Short mmCIF file of C-alpha atoms in Angstrom, two decimals:
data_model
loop_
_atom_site.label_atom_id
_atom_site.label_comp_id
_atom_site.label_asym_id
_atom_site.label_seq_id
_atom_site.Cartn_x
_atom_site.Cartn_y
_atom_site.Cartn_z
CA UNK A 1 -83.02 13.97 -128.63
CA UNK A 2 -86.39 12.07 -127.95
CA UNK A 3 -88.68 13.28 -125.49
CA UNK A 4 -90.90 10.96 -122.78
CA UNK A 5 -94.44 9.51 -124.85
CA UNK A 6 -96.44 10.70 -122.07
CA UNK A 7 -96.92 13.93 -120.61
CA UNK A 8 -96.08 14.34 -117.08
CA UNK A 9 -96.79 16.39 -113.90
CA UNK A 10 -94.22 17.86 -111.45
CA UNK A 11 -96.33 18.47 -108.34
CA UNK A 12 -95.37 20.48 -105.24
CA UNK A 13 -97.38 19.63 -102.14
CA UNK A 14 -100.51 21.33 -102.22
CA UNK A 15 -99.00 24.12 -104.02
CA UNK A 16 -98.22 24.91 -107.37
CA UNK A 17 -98.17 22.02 -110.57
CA UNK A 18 -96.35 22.36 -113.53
CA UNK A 19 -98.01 19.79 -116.73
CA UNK A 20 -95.29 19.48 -119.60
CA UNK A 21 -97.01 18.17 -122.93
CA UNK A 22 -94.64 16.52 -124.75
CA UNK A 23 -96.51 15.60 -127.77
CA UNK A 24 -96.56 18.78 -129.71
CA UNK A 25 -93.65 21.41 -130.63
CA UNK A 26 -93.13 23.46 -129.02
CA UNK A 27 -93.19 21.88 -125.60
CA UNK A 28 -95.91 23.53 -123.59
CA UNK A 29 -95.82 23.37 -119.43
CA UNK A 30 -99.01 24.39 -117.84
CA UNK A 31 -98.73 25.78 -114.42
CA UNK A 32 -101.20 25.64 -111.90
CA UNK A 33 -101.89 27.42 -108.78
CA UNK A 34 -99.79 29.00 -106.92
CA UNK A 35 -96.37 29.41 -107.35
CA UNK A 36 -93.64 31.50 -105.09
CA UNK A 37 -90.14 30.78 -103.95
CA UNK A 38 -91.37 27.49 -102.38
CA UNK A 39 -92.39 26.10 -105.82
CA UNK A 40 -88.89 27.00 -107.51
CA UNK A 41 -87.86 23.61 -107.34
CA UNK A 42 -91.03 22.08 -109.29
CA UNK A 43 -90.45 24.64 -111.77
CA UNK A 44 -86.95 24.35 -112.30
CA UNK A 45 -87.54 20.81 -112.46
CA UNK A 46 -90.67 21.07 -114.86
CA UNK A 47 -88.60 23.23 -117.06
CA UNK A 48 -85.65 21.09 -117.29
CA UNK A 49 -87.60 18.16 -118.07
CA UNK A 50 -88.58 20.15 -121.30
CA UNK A 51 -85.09 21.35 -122.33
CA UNK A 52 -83.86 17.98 -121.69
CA UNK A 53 -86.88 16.53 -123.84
CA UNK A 54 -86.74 18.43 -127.14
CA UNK A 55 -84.56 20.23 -128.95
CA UNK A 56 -87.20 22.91 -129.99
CA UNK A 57 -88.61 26.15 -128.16
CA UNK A 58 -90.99 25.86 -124.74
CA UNK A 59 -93.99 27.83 -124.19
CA UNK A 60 -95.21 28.43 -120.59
CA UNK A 61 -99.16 28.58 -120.57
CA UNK A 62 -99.68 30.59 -116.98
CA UNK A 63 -103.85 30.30 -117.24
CA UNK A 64 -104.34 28.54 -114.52
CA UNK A 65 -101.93 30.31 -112.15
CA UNK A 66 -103.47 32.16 -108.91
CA UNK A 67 -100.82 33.52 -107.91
CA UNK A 68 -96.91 33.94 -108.62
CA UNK A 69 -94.22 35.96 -107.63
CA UNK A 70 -90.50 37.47 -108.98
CA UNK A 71 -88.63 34.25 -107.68
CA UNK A 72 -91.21 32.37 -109.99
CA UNK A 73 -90.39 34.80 -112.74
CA UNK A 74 -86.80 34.49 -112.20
CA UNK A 75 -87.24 30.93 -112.35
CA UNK A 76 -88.81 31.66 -116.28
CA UNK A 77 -85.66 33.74 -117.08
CA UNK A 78 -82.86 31.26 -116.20
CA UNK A 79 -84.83 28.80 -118.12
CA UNK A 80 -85.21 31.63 -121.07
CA UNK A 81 -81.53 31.95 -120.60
CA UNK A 82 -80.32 28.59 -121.22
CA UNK A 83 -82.68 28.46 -123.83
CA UNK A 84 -81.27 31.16 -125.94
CA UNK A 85 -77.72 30.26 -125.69
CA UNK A 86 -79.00 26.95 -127.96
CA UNK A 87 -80.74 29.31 -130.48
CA UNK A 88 -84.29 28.37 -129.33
CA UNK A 89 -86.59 30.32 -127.25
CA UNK A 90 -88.99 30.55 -124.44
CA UNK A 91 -92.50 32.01 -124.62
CA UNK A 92 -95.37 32.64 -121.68
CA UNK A 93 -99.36 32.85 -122.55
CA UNK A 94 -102.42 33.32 -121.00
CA UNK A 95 -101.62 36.02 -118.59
CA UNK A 96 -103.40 37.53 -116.63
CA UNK A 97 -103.30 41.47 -115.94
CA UNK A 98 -101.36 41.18 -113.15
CA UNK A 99 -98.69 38.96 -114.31
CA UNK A 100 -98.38 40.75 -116.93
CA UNK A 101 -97.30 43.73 -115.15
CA UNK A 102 -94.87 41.83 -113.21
CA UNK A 103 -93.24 40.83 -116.64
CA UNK A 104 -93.23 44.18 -117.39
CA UNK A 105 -91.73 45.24 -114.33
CA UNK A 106 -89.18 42.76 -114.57
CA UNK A 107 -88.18 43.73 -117.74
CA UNK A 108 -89.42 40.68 -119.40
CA UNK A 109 -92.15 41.37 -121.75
CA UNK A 110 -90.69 40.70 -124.47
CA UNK A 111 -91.38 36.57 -123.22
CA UNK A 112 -95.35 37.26 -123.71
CA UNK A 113 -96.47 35.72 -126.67
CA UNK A 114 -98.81 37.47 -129.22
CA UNK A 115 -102.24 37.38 -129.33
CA UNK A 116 -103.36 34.42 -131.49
CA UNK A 117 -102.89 35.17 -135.48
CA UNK A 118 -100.22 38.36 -134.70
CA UNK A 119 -96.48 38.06 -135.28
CA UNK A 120 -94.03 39.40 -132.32
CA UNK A 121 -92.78 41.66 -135.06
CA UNK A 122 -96.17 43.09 -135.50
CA UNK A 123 -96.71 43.47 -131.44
CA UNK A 124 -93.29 45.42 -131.27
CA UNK A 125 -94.19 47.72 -133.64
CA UNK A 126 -97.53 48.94 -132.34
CA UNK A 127 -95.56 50.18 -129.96
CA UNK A 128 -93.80 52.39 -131.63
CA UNK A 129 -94.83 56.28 -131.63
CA UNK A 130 -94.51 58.47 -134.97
CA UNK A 131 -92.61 61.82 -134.41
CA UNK A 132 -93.86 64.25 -136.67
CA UNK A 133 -91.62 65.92 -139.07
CA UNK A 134 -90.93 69.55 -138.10
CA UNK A 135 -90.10 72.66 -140.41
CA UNK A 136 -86.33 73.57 -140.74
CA UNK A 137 -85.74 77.01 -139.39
CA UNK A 138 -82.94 77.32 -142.10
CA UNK A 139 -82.72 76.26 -145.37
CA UNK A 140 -80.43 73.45 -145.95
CA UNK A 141 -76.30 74.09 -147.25
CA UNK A 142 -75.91 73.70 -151.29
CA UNK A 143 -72.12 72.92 -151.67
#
C-alpha cells in the first residue's frame, strides 16, 4: 500500500493538530497543542490516515503537546491495538514528565520509546532489581 507524497495536517479548531510525515518509515504524527476528548476525532482521524498509508510501524512524537488527557491516551491505545493485530507497532516520544506519568498510570509505558541509541530490550532490563542469593539453612538432599 502507497502512502499520500505529501505530508498532511488534521486540524481541530483552535485546538489540538496532528502532522503525519509520510516520507520516512516509520510514519511519524506530530501532535500539537492541546488535546482532550474534544480532539479524539482529529486523532483518530490522524492516526488512521497513517495505518491506512503504510504498512510499517507509527511513531507519535508528543513534543509539542500542552496538554492531553486519558481519552487522548485511549485514543493512542486503540490505534496501538489495531496496530498489533497486523504485527507492527506503535511508539510515542518526546514526553514530557507529566505525560509520562499518565502512560504510566495507564498502564502504557511500555509505548515510550527509548532514549536515542538504547534498545527497548535494554530499557526493560534496567528495570529489573537483583535479589541477592541467601544461605540455605539446610544442606541440600544427596539421593
Amino acid at each position: 500500500m502507497t502512502g499520500p507524497s505529501c505530508d498532511q495536517e488534521v486540524v481541530a479548531p483552535s485546538r489540538g493538530t496532528v502532522d503525519i510525515e509520510f516520507d520516512g518509515d516509520p510514519i511519524l504524527l506530530r501532535m500539537r497543542g492541546e488535546h482532550d476528548s474534544s480532539t479524539v476525532d482529529v486523532v483518530s482521524t490522524g492516526l488512521a490516515r497513517a495505518i491506512d498509508a503504510t504498512e510499517g510501524d507509527v511513531v507519535i512524537d508528543l513534543g509539542g503537546v500542552s496538554f492531553m488527557d486519558a481519552s487522548t491516551i485511549g485514543c493512542l491505545a486503540r490505534g496501538e491495538d489495531l496496530l498489533q493485530k497486523c504485527d507492527r507497532s506503535l511508539s510515542v516520544r518526546c514526553l514530557s514528565t507529566v505525560q509520562r506519568k499518565l502512560f504510566e498510570i495507564c498502564r502504557l509505558a511500555y509505548l515510550i520509546e527509548p532514549p536515542s541509541g538504547q534498545s527497548r530490550r535494554a530499557s526493560a532490563l534496567e528495570s529489573w532489581v537483583e535479589i541477592p542469593v541467601a544461605p540455605r539453612s539446610h544442606p541440600p538432599r544427596v539421593p
